[in-house]
mmCIF file of N, CA and C in Angstrom:
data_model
loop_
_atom_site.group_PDB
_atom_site.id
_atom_site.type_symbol
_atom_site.label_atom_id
_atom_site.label_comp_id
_atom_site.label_asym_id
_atom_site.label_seq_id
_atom_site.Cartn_x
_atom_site.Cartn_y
_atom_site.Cartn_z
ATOM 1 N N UNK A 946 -17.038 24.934 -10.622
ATOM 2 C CA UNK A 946 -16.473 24.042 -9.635
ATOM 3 C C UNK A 946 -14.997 24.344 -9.403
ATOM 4 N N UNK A 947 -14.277 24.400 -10.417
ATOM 5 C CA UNK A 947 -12.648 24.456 -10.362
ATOM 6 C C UNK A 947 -12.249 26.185 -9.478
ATOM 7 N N UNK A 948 -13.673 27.101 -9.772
ATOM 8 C CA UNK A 948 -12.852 28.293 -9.378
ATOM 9 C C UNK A 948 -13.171 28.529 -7.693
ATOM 10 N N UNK A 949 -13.807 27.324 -7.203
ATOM 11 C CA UNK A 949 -13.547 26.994 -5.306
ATOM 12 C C UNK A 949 -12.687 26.560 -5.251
ATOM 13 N N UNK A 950 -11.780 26.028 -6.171
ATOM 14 C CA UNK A 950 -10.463 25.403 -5.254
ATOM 15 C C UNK A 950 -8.984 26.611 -5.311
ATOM 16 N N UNK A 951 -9.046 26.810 -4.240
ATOM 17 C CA UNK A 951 -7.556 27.647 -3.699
ATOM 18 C C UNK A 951 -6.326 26.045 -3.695
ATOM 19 N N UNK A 952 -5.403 27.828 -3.297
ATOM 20 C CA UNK A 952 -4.194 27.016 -2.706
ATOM 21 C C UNK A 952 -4.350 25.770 -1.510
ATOM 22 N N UNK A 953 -4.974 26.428 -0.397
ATOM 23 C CA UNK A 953 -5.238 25.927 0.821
ATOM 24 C C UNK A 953 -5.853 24.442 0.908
ATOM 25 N N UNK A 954 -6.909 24.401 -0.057
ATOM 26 C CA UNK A 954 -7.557 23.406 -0.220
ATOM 27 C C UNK A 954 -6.809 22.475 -0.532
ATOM 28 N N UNK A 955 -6.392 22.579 -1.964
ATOM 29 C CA UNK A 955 -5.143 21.711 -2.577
ATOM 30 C C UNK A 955 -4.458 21.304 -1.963
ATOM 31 N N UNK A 956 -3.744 21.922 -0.870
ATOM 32 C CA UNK A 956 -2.835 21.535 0.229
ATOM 33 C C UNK A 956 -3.329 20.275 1.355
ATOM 34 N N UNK A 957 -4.626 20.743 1.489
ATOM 35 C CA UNK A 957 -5.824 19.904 2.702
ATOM 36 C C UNK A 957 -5.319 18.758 1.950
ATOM 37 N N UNK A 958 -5.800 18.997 0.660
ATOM 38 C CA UNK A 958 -6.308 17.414 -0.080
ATOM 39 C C UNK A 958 -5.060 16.525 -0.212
ATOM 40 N N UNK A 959 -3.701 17.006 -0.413
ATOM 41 C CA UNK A 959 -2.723 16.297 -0.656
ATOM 42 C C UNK A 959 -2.103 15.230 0.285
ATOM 43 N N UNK A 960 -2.228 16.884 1.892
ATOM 44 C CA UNK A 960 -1.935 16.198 3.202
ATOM 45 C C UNK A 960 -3.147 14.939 3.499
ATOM 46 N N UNK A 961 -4.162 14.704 3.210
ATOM 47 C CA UNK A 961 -5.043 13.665 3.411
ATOM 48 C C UNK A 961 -4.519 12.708 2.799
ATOM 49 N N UNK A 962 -4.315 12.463 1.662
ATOM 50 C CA UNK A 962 -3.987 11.706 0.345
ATOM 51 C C UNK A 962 -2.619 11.095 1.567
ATOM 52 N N UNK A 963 -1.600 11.410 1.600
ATOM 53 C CA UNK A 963 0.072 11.127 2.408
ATOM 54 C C UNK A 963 -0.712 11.029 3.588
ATOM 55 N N UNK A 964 -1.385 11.501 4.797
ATOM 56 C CA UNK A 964 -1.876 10.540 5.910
ATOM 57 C C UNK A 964 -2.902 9.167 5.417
ATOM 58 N N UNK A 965 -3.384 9.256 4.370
ATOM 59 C CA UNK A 965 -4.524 7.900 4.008
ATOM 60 C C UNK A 965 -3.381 7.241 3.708
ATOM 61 N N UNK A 966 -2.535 7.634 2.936
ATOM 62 C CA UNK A 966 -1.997 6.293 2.206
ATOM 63 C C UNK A 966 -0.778 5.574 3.575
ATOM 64 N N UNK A 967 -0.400 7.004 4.771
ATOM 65 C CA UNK A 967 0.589 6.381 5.473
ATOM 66 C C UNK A 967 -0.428 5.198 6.392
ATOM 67 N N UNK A 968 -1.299 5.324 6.826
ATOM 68 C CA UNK A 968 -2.253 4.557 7.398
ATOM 69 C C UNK A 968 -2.349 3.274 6.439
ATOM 70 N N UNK A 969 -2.416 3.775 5.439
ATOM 71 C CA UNK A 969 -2.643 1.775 4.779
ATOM 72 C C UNK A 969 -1.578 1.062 4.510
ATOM 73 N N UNK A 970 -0.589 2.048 4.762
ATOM 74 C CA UNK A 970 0.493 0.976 4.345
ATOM 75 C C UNK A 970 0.940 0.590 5.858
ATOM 76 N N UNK A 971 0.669 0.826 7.051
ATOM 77 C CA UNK A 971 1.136 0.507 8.489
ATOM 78 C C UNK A 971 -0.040 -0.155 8.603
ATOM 79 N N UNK A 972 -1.597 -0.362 8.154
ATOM 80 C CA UNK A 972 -2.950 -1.238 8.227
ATOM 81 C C UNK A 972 -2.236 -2.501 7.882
ATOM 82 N N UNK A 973 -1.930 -2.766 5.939
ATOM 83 C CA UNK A 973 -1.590 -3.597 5.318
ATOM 84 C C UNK A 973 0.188 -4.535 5.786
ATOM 85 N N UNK A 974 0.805 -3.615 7.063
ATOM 86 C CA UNK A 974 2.244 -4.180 7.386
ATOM 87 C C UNK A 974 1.420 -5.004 8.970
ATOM 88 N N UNK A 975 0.196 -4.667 9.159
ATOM 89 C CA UNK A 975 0.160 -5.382 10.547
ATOM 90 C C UNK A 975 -0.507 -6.776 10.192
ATOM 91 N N UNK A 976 -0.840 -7.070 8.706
ATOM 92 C CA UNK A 976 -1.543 -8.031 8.419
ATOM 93 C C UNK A 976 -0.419 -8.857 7.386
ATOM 94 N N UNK A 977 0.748 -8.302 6.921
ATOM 95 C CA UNK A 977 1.621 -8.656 6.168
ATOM 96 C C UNK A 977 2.714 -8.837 6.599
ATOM 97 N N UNK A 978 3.095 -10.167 7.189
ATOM 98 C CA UNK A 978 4.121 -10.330 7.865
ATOM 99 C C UNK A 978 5.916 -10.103 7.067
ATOM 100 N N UNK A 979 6.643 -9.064 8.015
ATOM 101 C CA UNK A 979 7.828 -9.305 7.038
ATOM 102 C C UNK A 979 8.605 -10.231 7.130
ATOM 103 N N UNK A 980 9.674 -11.035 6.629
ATOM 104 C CA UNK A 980 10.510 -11.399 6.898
ATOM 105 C C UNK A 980 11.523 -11.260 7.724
ATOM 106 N N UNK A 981 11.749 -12.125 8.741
ATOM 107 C CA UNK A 981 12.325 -12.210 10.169
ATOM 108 C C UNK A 981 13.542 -11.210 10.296
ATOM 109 N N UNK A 982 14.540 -11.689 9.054
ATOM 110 C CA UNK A 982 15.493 -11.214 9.048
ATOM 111 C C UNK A 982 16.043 -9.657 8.712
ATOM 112 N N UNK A 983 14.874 -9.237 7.798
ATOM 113 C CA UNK A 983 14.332 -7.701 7.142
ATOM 114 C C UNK A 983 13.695 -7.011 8.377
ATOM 115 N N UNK A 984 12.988 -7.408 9.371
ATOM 116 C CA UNK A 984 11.948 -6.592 10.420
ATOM 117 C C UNK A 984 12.766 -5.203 10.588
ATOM 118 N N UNK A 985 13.744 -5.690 11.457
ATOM 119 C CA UNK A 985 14.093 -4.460 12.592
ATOM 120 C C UNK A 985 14.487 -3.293 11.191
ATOM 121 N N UNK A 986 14.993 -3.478 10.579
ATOM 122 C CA UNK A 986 15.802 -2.367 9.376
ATOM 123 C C UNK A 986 14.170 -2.269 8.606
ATOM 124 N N UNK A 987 13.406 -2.659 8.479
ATOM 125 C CA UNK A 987 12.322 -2.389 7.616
ATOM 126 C C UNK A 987 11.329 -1.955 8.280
ATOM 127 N N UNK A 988 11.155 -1.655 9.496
ATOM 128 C CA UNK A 988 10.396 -1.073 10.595
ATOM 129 C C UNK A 988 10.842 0.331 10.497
ATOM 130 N N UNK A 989 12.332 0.414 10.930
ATOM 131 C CA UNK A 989 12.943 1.221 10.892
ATOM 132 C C UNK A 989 12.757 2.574 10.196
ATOM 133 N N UNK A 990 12.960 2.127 8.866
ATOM 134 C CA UNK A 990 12.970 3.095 7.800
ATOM 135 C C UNK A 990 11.703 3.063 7.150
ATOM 136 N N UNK A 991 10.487 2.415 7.706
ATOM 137 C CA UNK A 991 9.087 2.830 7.370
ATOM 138 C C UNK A 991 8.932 3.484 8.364
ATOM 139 N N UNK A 992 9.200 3.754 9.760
ATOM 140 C CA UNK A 992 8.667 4.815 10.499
ATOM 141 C C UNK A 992 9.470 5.862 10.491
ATOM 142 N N UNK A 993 10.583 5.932 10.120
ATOM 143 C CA UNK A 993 11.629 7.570 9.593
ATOM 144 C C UNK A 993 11.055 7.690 8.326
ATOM 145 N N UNK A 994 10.385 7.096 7.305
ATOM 146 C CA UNK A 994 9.264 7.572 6.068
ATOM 147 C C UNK A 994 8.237 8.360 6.749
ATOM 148 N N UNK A 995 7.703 7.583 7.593
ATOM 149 C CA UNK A 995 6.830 8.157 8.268
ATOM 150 C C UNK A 995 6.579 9.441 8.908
ATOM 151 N N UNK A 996 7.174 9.469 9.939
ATOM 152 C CA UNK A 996 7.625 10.823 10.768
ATOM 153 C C UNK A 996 8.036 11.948 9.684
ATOM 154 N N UNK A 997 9.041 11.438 8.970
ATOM 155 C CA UNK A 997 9.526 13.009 8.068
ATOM 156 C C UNK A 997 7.993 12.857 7.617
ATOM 157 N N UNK A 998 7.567 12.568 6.636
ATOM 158 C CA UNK A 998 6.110 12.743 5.676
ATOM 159 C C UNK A 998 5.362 13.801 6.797
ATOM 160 N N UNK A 999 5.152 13.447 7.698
ATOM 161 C CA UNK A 999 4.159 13.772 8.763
ATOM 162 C C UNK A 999 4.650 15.080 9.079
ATOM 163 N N UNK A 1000 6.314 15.311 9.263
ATOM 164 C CA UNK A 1000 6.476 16.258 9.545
ATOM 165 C C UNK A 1000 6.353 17.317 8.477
ATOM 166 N N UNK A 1001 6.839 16.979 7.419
ATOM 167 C CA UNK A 1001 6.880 17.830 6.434
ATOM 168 C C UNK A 1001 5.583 18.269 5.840
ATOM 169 N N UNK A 1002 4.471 17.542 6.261
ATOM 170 C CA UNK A 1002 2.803 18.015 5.920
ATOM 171 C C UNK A 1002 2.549 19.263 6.904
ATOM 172 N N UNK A 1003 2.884 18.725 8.221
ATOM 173 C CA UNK A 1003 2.697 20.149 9.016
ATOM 174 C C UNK A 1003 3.520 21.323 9.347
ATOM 175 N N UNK A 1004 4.433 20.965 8.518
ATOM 176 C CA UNK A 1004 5.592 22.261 8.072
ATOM 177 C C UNK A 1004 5.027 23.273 7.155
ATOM 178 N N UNK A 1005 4.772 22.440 6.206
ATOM 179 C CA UNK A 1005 4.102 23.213 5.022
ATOM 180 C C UNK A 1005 2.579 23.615 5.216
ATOM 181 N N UNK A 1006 2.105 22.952 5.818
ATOM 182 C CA UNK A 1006 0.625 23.510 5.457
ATOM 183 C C UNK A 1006 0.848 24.816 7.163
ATOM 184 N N UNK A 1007 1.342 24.754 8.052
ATOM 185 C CA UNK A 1007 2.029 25.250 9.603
ATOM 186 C C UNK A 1007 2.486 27.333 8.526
ATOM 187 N N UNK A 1008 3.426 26.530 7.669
ATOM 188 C CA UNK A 1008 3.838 28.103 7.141
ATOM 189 C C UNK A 1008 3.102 28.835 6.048
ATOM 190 N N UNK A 1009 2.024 27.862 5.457
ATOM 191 C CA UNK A 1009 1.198 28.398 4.391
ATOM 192 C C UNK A 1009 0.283 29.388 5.281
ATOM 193 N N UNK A 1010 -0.352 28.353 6.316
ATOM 194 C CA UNK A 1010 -1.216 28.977 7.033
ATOM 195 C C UNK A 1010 -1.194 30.210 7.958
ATOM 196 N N UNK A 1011 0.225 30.692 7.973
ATOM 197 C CA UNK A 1011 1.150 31.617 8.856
ATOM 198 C C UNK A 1011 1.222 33.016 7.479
ATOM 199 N N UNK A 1012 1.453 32.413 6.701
ATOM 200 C CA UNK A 1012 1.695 33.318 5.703
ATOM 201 C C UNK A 1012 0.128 34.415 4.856
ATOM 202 N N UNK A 1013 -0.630 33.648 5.365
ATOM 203 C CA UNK A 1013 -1.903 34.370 5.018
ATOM 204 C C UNK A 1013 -2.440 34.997 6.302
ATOM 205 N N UNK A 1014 -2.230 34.649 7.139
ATOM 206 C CA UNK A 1014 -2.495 35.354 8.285
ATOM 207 C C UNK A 1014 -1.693 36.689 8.804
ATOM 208 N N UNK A 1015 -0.462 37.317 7.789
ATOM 209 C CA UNK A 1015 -0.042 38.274 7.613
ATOM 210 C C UNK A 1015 -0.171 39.223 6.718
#
């Protein structure tokens, strides 16, 4: 079993793992109200968490996948 898993895979699985978990925590904020005074700054800096994470999954898996293709 262990000698199917590559690099690539590992990578799949991680980027899933950081999009599942960014999804439940923006699921669990639309049902969890914040505090009035916290919103705008706590919106804020959960969607700049967001975006970098997102970006940085398709950075890395963008140049892994570039790099075997040479």
């Amino acid at each position: 079993m262990w000698e199917k898993i590559n690099k690539v895979s590992v990578q799949v699985v991680i980027a899933m793992i950081c999009i599942v978990t960014l999804n439940a925590i923006g699921f669990l904020l639309f049902f969890k109200g914040l505090p009035e005074q916290n919103k705008e700054i706590a919106t804020y800096y959960i969607g700049q968490l967001q975006g970098a994470i997102v970006a940085g999954i398709f950075g890395w898996l963008y140049r892994q996948n570039s790099k075997t293709k040479n």
